[in-house]
XYZ file of C-alpha atoms in Angstrom:
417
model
C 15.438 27.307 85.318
C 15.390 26.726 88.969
C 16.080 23.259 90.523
C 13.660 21.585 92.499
C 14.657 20.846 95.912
C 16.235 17.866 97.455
C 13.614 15.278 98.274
C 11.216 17.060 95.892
C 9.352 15.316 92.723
C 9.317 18.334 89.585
C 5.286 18.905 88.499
C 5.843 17.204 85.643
C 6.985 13.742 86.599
C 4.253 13.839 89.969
C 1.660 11.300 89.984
C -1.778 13.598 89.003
C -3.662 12.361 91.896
C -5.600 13.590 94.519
C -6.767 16.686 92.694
C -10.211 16.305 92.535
C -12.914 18.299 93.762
C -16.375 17.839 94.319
C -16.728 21.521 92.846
C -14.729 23.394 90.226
C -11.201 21.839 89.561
C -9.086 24.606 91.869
C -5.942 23.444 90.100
C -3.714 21.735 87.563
C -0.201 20.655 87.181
C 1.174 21.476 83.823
C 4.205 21.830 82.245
C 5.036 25.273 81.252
C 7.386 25.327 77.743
C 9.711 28.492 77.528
C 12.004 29.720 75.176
C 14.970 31.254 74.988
C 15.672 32.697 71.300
C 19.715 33.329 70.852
C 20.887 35.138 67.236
C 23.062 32.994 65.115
C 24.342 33.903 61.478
C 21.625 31.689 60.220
C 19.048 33.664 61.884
C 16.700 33.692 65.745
C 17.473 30.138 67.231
C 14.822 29.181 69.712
C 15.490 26.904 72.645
C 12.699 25.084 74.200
C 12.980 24.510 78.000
C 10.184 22.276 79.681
C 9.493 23.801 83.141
C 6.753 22.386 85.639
C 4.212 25.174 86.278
C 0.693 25.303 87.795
C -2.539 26.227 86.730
C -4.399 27.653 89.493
C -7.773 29.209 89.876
C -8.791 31.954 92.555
C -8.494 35.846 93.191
C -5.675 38.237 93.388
C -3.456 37.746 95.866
C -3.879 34.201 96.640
C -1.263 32.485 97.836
C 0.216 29.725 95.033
C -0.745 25.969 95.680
C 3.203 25.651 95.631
C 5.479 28.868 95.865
C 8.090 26.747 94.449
C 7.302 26.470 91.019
C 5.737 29.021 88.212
C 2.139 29.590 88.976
C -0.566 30.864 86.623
C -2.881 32.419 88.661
C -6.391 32.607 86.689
C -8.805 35.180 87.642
C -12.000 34.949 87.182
C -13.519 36.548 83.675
C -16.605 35.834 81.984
C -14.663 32.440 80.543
C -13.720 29.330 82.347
C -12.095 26.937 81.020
C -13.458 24.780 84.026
C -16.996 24.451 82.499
C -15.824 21.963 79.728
C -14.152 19.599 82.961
C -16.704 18.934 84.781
C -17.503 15.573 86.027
C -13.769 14.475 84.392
C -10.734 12.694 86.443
C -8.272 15.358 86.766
C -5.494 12.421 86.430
C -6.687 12.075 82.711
C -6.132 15.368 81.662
C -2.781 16.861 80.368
C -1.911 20.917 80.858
C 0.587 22.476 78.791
C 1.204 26.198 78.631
C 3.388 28.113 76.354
C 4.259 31.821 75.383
C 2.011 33.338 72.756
C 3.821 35.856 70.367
C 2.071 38.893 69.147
C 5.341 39.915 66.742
C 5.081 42.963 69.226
C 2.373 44.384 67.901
C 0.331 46.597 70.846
C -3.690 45.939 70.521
C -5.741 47.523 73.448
C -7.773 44.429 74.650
C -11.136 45.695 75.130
C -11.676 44.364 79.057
C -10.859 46.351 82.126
C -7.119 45.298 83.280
C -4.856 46.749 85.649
C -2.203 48.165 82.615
C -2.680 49.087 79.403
C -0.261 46.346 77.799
C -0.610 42.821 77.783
C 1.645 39.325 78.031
C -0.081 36.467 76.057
C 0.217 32.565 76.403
C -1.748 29.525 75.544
C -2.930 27.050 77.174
C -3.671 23.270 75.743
C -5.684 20.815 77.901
C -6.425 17.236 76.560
C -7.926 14.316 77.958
C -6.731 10.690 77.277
C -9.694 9.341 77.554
C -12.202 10.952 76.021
C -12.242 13.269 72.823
C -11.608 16.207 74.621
C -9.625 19.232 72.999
C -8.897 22.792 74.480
C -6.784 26.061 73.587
C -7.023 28.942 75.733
C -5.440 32.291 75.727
C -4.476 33.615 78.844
C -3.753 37.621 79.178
C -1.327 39.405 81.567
C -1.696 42.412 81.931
C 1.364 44.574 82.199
C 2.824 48.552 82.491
C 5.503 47.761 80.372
C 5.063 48.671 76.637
C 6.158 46.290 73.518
C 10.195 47.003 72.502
C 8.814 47.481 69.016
C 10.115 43.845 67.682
C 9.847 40.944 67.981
C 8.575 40.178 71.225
C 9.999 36.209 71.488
C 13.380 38.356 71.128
C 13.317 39.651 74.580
C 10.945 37.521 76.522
C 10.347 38.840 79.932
C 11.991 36.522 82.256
C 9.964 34.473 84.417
C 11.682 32.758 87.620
C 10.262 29.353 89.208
C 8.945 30.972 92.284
C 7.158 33.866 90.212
C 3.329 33.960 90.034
C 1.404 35.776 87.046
C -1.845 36.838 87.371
C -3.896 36.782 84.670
C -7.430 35.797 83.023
C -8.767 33.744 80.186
C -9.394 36.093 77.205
C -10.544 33.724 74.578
C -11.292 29.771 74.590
C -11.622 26.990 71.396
C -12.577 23.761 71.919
C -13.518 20.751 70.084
C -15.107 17.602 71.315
C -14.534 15.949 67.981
C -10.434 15.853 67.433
C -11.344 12.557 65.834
C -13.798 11.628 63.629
C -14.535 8.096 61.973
C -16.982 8.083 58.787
C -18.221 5.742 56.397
C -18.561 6.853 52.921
C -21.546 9.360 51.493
C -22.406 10.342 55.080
C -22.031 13.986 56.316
C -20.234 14.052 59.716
C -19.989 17.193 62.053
C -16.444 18.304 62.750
C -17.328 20.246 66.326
C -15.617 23.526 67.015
C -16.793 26.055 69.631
C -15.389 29.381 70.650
C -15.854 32.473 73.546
C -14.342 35.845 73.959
C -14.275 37.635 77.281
C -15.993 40.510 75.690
C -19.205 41.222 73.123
C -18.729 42.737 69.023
C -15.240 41.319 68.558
C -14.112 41.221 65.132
C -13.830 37.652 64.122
C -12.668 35.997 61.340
C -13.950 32.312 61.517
C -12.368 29.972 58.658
C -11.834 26.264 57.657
C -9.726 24.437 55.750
C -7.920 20.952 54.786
C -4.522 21.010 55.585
C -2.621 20.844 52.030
C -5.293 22.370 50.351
C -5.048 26.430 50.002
C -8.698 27.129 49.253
C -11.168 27.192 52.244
C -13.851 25.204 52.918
C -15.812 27.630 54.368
C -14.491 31.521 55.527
C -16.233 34.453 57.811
C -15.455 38.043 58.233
C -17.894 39.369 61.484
C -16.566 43.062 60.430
C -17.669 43.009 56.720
C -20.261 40.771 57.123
C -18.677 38.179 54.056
C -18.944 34.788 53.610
C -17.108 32.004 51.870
C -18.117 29.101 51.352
C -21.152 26.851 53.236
C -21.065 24.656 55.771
C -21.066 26.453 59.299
C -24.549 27.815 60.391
C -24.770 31.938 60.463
C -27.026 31.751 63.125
C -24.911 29.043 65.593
C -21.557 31.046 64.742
C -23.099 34.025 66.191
C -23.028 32.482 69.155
C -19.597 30.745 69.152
C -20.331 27.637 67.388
C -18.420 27.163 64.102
C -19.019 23.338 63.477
C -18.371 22.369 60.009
C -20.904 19.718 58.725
C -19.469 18.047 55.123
C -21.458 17.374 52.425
C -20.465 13.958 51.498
C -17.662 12.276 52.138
C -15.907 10.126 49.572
C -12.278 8.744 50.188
C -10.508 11.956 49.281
C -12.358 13.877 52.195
C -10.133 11.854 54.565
C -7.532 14.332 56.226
C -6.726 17.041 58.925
C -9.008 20.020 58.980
C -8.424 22.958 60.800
C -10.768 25.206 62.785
C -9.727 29.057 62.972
C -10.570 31.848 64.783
C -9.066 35.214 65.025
C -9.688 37.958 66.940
C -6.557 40.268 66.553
C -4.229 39.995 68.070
C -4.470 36.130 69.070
C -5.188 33.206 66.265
C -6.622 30.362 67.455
C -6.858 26.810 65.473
C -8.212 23.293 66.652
C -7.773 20.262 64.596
C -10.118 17.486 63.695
C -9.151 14.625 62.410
C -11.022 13.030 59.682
C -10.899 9.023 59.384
C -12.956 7.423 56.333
C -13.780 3.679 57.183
C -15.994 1.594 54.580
C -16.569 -1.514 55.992
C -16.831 -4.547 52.517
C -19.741 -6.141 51.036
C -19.370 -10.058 51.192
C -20.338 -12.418 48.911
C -19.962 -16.108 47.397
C -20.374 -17.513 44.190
C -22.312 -20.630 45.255
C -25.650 -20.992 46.980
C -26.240 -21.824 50.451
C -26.573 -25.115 49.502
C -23.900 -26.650 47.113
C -24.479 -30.302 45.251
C -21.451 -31.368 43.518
C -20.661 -35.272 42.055
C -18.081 -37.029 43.806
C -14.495 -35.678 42.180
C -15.716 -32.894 40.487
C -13.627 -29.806 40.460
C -15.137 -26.354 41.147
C -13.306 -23.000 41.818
C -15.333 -21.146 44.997
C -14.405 -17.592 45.525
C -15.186 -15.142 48.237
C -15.441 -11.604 47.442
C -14.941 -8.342 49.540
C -16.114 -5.530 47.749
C -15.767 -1.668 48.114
C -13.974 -1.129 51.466
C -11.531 1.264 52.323
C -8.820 1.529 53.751
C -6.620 -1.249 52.008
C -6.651 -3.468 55.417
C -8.635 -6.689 54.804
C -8.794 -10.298 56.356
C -9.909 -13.035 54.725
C -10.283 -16.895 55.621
C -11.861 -19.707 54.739
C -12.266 -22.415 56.969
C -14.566 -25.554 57.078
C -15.903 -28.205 59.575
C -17.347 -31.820 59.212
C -19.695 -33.610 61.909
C -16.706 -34.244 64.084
C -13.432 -31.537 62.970
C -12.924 -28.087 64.663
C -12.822 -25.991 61.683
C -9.758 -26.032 60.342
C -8.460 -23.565 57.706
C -9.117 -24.504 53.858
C -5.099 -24.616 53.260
C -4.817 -23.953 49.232
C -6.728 -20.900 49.813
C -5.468 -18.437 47.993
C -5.848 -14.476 47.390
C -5.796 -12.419 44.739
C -4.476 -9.159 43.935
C -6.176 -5.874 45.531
C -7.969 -4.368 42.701
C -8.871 -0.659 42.804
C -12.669 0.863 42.392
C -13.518 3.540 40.642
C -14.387 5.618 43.944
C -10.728 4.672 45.295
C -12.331 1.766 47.292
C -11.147 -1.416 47.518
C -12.132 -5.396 46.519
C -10.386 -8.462 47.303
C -11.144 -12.328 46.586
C -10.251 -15.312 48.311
C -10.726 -18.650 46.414
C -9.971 -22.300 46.342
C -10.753 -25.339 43.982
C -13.050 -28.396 45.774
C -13.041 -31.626 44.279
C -14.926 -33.630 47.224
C -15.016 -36.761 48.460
C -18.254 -38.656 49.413
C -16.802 -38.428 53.062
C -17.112 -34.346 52.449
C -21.215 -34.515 52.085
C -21.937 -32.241 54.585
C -19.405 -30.432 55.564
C -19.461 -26.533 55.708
C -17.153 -23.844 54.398
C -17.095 -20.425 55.550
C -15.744 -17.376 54.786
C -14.562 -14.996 57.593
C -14.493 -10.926 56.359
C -12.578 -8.810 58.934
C -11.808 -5.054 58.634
C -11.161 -2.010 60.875
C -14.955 -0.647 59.911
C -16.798 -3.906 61.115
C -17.132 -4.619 64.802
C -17.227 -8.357 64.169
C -16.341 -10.504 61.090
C -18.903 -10.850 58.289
C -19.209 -15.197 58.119
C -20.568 -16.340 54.718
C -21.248 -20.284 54.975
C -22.509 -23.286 52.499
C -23.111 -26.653 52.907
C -21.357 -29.353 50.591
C -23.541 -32.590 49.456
C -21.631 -34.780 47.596
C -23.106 -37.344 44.899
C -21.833 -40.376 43.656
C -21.753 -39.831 40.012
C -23.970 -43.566 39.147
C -26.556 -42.185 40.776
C -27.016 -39.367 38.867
C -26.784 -41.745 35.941
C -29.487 -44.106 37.517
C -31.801 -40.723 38.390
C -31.799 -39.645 34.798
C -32.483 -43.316 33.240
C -35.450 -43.540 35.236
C -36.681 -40.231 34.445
C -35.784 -40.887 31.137
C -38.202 -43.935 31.326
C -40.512 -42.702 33.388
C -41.427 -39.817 30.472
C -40.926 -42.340 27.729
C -43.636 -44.360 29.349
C -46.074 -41.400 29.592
C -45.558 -40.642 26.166
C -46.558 -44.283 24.507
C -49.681 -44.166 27.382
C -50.307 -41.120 25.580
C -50.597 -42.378 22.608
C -51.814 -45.785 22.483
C -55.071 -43.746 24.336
C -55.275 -41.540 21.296
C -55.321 -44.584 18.776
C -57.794 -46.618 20.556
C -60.138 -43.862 21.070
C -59.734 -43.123 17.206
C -60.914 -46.479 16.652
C -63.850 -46.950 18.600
C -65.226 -43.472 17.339
């Protein structure tokens, strides 16, 4: 690897400004990743060596952005990769290109090139800030036929000041590398792909990683399918997004998106999150009348959420307090639901005070599926327990008095008839 000169910054420690364009991005700092593969008794040893490179878009011939360093020169093809960035900061997004291997296997690539051979490499581009995910393959062609092994054993060297020209032969992208889902809901998982020419043989597949079977699985050359999920009629035209059935908590996981069109495999990743955000409830009404002293056990319940992260408080304010926090609150265990959800209660014992009439308790839910807490809140009115004595005598009395009314009508009216 070539150093950089005195005085200048390598590509891939340079601030990644002042590369926008008002039309198609013209170029990108990356960093390029080669290898250098050395025999050892244990077997092929591979070296990776970080290089700064640059990803530059024009015609044959153009002079590189900065002869200095390794420049891909991308020619145009019926694919660019540009067409996915418009409208983004350049500064956000992060290049990295690496040498594809073919095992040195020789497959004529159906396009016009200048040779009849071809170098391969990839080519990543993410963006930090939004979900953004691209792999590229990038062909260069070449006179010089495979050795007959394998071709990472005798990579051809490339200097820093070297420039390959090549083209974009195949593209996958996926604007979902991340998806959050409740449970029983069906999300997309989006994958889309292009080839530089028509009637390529393509296998399209998708699977869980861990899990051998696939989830769904496409042969263009025999015409079979496996499995459900991806529309026929939008894979003919490049898009293989998988839609699930229903999710429950063992759908959470890494899937992978395939596509191969010998020689190259392809694969995005999509990362599946299941959030189930809990059901809250009390076991007292809005309103709760308790005598003065009397002990009663309140619990708060979370029910069904997933995952196992859970706040829970209970707090409680009077006409003049802040809301402090109910301190013998405690919790109980997590207890596991039949669908591998979760439930959780917090609880305390109140025996008020006539000074507590009024005051309110809530309980504050919070959990990575709810933008905001989930409050539950009742109001205490406390009794003094005489009263409730006096109440009842003079209902008492009050219906005894009826009752003899009642009667004493019934005899008179007996009499006078």
């Amino acid at each position: 690897m070539g150093r950089p000169r005195p005085g200048r910054t390598p590509w891939s420690t340079r601030p990644r400004t002042g590369i926008q364009s008002a039309g198609p991005i013209p170029w990108l700092p990356c960093t390029f990743t080669d290898e250098k593969v050395t025999s050892t008794t244990h077997g092929p040893e591979t070296k990776h060596i970080p290089r700064g490179a640059v990803l530059q878009f024009g015609l044959k011939g153009d002079p590189p952005v900065d002869p200095d360093t390794v420049t891909f020169l991308i020619t145009p093809s019926k694919l660019d990769v540009r067409r996915s960035l418009a409208g983004v900061d350049v500064g956000d997004l992060t290049c990295k290109l690496e040498r594809y291997s073919t095992d040195g296997s020789h497959v004529r690539w159906p396009v016009k090139g200048e040779h009849e051979y071809n170098r391969w490499f990839t080519l990543h581009i993410t963006h930090s800030k939004a979900p953004l995910n691209i792999v590229a393959f990038i062909r260069q062609s070449t006179e010089q036929p495979p050795t007959g092994q394998h071709d990472y054993k005798s990579w051809a060297v490339i200097r820093d000041h070297d420039t390959l020209t090549a083209s974009v032969a195949m593209v996958l992208q996926t604007k979902t590398p991340g998806v959050t889902s409740p449970l029983k809901s069906q999300p997309k998982l989006h994958c889309q792909f292009d080839i530089d020419h028509k009637a390529a043989k393509v296998t399209a597949r998708w699977h869980k990683l861990g899990d051998r079977a696939f989830l769904f699985n496409y042969n263009s050359q025999t015409g079979l399918t496996e499995g459900s999920g991806v529309a026929l009629k939008a894979l003919a035209a490049g898009d293989a997004t998988y839609t699930f059935p229903v999710t429950k908590v063992g759908s959470e996981g890494m899937y992978l998106c395939s596509v191969n069109v010998h020689p190259l495999l392809g694969s995005l990743t999509v990362n599946l999150h299941i959030e189930e955000p809990p059901r809250v409830s009390l076991n007292v009404d809005p309103t709760l009348t308790l005598t003065e002293g009397a002990l009663t056990k309140v619990v708060c319940w979370a029910d069904e959420y997933y995952p196992l992260d859970v706040d829970m408080q209970w707090s409680h304010r009077g006409s003049t307090d802040a809301g402090p926090r109910v301190d013998s609150a405690q919790l109980s265990s997590h207890s596991h639901n039949p669908d591998r959800t979760f439930s959780l209660s917090a609880f305390f014992y109140l025996q008020p005070k006539l000074s507590d009439s009024g005051r309110k308790f809530t309980c504050s839910v919070s959990h990575r599926a709810l933008s905001a807490p989930i409050r539950k809140t009742f109001t205490l009115i406390v009794t003094e327990p005489g009263r409730w004595i006096l109440v009842f005598n003079v209902v008492l009395l009050v219906v005894v008095l009826l009752l003899m009314l009642r009667y004493c009508f019934r005899v008179r009216r007996r009499r006078f008839f």
